[in-house]
mmCIF file of C-alpha atoms in Angstrom:
data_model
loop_
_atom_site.group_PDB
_atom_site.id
_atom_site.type_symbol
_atom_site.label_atom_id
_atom_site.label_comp_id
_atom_site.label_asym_id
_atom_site.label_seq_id
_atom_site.Cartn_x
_atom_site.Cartn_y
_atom_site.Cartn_z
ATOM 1 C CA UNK A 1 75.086 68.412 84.285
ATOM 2 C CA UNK A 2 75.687 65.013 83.521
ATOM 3 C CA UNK A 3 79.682 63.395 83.462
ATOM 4 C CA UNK A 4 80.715 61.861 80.592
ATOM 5 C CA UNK A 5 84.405 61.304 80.718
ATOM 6 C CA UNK A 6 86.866 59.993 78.065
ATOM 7 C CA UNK A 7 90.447 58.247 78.934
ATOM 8 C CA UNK A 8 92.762 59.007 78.017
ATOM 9 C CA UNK A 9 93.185 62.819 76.662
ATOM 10 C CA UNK A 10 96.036 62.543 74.872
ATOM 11 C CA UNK A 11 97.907 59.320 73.090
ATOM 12 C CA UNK A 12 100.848 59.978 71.386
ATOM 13 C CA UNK A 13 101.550 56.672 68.676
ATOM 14 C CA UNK A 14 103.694 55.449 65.947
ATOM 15 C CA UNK A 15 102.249 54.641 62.246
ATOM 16 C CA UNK A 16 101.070 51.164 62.559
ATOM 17 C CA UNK A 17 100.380 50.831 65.735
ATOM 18 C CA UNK A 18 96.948 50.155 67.023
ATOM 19 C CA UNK A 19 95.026 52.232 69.918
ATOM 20 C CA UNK A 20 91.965 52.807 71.591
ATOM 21 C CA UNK A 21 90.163 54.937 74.090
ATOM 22 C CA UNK A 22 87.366 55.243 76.605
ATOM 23 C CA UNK A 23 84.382 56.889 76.904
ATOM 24 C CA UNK A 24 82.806 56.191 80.293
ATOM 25 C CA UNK A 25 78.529 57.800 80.835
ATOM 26 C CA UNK A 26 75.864 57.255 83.246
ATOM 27 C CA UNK A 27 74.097 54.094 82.633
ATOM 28 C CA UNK A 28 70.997 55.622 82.972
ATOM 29 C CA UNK A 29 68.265 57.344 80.890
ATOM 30 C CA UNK A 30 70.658 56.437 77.950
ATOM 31 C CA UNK A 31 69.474 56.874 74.353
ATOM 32 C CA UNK A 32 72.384 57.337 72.291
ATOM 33 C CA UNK A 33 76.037 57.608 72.067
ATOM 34 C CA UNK A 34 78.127 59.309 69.220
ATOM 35 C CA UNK A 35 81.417 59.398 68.103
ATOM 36 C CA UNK A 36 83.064 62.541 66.748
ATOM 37 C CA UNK A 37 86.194 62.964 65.007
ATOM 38 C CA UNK A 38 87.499 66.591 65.177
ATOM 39 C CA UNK A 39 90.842 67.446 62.569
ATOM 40 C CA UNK A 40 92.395 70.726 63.766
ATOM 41 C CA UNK A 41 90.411 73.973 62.228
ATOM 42 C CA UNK A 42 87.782 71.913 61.035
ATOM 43 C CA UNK A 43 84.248 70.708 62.451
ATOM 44 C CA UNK A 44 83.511 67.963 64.320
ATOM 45 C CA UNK A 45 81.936 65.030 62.400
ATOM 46 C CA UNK A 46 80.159 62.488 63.238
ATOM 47 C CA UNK A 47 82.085 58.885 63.206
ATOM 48 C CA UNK A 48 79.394 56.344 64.647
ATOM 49 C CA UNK A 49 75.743 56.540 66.592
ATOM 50 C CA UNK A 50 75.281 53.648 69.072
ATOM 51 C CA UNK A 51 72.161 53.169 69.966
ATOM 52 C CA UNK A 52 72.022 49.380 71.306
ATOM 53 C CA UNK A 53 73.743 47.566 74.266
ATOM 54 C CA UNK A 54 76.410 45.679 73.060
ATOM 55 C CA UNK A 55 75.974 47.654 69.549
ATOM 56 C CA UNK A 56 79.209 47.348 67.727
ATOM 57 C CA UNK A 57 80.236 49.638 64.431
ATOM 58 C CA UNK A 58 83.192 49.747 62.024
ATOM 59 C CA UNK A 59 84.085 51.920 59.532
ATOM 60 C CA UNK A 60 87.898 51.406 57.894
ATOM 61 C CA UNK A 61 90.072 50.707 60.372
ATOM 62 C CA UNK A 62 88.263 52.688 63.241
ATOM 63 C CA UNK A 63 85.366 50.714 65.336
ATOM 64 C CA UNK A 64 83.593 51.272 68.120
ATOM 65 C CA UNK A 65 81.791 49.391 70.723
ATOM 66 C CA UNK A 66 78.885 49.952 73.602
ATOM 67 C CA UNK A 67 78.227 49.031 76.816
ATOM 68 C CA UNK A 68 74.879 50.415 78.083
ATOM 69 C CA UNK A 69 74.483 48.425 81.193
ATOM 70 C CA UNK A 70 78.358 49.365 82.309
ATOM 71 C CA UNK A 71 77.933 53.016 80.808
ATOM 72 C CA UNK A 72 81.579 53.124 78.895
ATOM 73 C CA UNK A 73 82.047 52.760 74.635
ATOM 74 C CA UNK A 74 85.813 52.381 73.405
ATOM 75 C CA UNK A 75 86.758 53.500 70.154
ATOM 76 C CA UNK A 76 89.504 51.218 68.554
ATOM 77 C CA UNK A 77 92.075 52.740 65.539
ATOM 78 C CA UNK A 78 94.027 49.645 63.930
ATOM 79 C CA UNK A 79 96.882 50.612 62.125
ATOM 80 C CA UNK A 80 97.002 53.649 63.147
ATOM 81 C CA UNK A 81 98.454 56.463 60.018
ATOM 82 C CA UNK A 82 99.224 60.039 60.710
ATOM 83 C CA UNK A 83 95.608 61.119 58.952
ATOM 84 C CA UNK A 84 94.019 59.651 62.163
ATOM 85 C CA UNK A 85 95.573 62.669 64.131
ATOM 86 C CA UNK A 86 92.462 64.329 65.451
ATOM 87 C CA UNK A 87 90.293 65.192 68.545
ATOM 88 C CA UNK A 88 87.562 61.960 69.362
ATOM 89 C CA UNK A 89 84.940 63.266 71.276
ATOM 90 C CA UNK A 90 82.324 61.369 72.577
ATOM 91 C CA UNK A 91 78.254 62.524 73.458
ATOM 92 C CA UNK A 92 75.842 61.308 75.409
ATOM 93 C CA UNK A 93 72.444 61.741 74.333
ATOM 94 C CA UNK A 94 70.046 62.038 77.505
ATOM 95 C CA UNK A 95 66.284 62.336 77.452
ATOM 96 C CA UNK A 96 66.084 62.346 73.241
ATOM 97 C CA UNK A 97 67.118 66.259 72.968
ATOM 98 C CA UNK A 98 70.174 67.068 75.022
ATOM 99 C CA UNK A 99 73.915 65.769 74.192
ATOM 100 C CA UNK A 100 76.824 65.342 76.628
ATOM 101 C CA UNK A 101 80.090 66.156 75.684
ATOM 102 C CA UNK A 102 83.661 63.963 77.121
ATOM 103 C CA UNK A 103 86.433 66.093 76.423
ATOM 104 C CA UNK A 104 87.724 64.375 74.167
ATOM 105 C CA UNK A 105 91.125 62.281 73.402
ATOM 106 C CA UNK A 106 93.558 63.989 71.151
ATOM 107 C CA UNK A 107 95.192 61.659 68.991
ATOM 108 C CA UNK A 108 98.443 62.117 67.188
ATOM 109 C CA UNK A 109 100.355 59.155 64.864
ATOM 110 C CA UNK A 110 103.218 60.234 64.393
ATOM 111 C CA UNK A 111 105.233 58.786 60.839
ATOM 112 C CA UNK J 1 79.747 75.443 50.512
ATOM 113 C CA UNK J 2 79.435 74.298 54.268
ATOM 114 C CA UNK J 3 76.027 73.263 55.142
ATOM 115 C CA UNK J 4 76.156 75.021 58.593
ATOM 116 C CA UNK J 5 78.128 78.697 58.206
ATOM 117 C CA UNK J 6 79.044 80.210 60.916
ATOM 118 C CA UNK J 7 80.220 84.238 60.886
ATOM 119 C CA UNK J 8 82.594 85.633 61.753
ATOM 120 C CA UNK J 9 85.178 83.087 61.806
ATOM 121 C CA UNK J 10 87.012 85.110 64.261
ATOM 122 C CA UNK J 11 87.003 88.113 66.191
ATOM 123 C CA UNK J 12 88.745 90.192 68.841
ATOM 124 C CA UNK J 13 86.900 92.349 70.966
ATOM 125 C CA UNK J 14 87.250 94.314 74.224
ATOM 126 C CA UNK J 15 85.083 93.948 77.313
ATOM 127 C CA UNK J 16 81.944 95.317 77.461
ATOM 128 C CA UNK J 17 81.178 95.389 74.035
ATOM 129 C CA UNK J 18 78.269 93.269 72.391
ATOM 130 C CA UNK J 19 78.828 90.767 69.845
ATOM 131 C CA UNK J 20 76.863 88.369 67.771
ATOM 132 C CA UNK J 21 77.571 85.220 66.165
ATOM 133 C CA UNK J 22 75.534 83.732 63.515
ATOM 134 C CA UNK J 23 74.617 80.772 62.072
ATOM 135 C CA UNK J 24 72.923 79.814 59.196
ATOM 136 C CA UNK J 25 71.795 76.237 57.839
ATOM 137 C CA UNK J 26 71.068 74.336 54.379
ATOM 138 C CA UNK J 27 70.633 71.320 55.664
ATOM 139 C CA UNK J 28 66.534 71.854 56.326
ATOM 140 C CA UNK J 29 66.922 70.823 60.259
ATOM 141 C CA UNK J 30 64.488 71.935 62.895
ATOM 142 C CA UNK J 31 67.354 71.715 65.545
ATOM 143 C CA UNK J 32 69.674 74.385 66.038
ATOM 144 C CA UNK J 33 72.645 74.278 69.123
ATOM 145 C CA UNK J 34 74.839 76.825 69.919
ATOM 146 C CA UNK J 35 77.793 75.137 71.623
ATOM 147 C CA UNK J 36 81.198 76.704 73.930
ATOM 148 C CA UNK J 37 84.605 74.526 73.723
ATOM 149 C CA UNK J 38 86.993 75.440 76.230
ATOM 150 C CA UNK J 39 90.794 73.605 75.903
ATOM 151 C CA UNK J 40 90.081 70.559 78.226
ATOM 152 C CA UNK J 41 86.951 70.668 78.627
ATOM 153 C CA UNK J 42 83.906 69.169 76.623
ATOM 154 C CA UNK J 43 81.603 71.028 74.374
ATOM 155 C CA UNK J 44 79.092 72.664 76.616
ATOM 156 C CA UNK J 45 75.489 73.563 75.847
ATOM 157 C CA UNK J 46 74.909 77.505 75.610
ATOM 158 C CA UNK J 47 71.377 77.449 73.716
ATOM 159 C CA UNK J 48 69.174 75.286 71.723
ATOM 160 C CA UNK J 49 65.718 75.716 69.205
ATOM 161 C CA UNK J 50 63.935 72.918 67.789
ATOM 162 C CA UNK J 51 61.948 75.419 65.981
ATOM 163 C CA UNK J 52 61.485 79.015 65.644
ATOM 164 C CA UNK J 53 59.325 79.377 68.511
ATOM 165 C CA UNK J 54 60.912 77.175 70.468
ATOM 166 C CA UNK J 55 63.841 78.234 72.422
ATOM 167 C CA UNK J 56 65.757 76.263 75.409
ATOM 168 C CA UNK J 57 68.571 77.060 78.032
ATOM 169 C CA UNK J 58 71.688 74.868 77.943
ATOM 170 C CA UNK J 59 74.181 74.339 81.251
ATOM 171 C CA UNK J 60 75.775 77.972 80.848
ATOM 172 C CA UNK J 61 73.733 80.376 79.336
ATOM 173 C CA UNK J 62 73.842 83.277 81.556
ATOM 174 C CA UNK J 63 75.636 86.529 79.573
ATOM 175 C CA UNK J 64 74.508 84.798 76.173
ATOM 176 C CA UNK J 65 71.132 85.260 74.665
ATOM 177 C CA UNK J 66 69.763 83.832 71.304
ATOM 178 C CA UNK J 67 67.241 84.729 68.494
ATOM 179 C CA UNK J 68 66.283 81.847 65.774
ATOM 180 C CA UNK J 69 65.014 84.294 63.118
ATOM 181 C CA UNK J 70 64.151 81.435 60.555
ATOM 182 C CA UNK J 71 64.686 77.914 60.454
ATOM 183 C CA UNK J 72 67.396 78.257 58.855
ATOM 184 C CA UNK J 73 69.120 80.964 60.974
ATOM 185 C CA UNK J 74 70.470 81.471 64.585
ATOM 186 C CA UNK J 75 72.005 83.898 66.230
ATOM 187 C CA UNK J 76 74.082 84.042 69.800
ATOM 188 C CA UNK J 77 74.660 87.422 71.277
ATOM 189 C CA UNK J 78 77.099 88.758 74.187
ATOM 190 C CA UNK J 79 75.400 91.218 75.598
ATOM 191 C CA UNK J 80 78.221 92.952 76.893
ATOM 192 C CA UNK J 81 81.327 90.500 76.554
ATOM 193 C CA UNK J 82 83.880 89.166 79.529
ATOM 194 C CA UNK J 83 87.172 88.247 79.028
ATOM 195 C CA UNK J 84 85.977 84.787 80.380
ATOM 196 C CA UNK J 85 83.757 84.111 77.499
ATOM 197 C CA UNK J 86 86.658 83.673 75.360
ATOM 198 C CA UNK J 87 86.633 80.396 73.422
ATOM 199 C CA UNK J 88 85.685 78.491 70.125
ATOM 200 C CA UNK J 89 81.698 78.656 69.489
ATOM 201 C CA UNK J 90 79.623 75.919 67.364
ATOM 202 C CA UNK J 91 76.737 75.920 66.128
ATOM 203 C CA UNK J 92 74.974 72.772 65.087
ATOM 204 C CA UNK J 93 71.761 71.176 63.560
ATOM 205 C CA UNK J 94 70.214 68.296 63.665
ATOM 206 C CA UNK J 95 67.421 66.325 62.322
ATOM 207 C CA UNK J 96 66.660 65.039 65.973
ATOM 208 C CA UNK J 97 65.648 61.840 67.087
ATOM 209 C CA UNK J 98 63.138 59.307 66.520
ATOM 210 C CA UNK J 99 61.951 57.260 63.580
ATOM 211 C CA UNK J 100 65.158 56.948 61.432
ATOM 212 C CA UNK J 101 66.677 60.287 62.644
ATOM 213 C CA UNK J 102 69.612 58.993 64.565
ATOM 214 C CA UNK J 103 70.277 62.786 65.929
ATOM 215 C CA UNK J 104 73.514 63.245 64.401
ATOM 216 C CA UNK J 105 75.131 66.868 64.927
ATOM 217 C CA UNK J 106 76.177 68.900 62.050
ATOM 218 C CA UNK J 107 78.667 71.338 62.872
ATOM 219 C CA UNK J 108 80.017 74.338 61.793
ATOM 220 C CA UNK J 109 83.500 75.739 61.337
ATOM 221 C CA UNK J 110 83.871 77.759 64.737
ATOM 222 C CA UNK J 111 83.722 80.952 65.622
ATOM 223 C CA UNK J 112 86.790 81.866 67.936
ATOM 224 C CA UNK J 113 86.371 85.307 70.118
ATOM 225 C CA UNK J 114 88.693 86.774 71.724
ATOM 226 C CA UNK J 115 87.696 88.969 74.778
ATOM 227 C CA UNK J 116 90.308 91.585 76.157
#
């Protein structure tokens, strides 16, 4: 089983503010790396897919960046507002077919 | 109407019992995943198919067993269930990887047993 680890598991933020958080894999045999966002009682769904060393993707006010060499990604939330509240899980995908899970950094803006 | 369905959406049971989750996809993908989340930890692999004849072990499938009876369908059983297989079950898809498939999951809504 391979460690992927995200840092740190909870944040706890007021509207407006800006955040980010870590997700730290081995540096080897790497492929891919996803971002999830997971709302309470909902699925996870898919925020970004890195694929390149020093890759770097935005959507909104949420962006992420890579570091294959290193092995870490951070997500970054500017502005945070109280819809960002959710689970962000990272996955590593090793050898083309299996993903690794972080557990994830729960996220909650509070108004 | 979710593109992965997962039933049932919960369920209580007691030890010893079997139960099977299913899954069931629109979204045309070869790849199937049947993942375990337990609070604080990661999503962790239980099974996987990347077609019907093709079945895989993930990190913790002992007590589970699977059965992809179409592409579009599969199925997680607990043979006889332990409390300590309580938790919230996925199931995914995926178009895998390669070409332009990027390997993006597509999950379901959860399946939460409860084991007593």
């Amino acid at each position: 089983i391979l460690n992927v680890e995200q840092s740190p598991q909870s944040l706890h933020v007021q509207e407006g503010d800006s955040t980010n958080f870590t997700c730290s894999f081995p540096s080897s045999n790497f492929y891919a790396l996803h971002w999830y966002r997971w709302e309470t009682a909902k699925s996870p769904e898919a925020l970004f897919v890195m694929t390149l060393n020093g890759d770097e993707k935005k959507k909104g006010r949420i962006s992420a960046t890579l570091n294959t060499k290193e092995g870490y990604s951070y997500l970054y939330i500017k502005g945070s507002q109280p819809e960002d509240s959710a689970t962000y899980l990272c996955a590593f995908l090793y050898n083309f077919n299996k993903f690794y899970f972080g557990s994830g950094t729960k996220l909650n803006v509070k108004p | 109407d979710a593109d992965v369905t997962q039933t049932p959406r919960n369920r209580i049971t007691k030890t010893g019992k079997r139960i099977m989750l299913e899954c069931s996809q629109t979204k045309g993908h070869d790849r199937m995943y049947w993942y375990r989340q337990d609070p604080g930890l990661g999503l962790q692999l239980i099974y996987y198919s990347f077609d019907v004849k093709d079945i895989n072990k993930g990190e913790i499938s002992d007590g589970y067993s699977v059965s992809r009876q179409a592409q579009a369908k599969f199925s997680l059983s607990l043979e006889s269930a332990i409390p300590n297989q309580t938790a919230l079950y996925f199931c995914a898809t995926s178009e895998g990887t390669g070409g332009s498939h990027t390997g993006e999951l597509f999950f379901g809504e959860g399946s939460r047993l409860t084991v007593l």
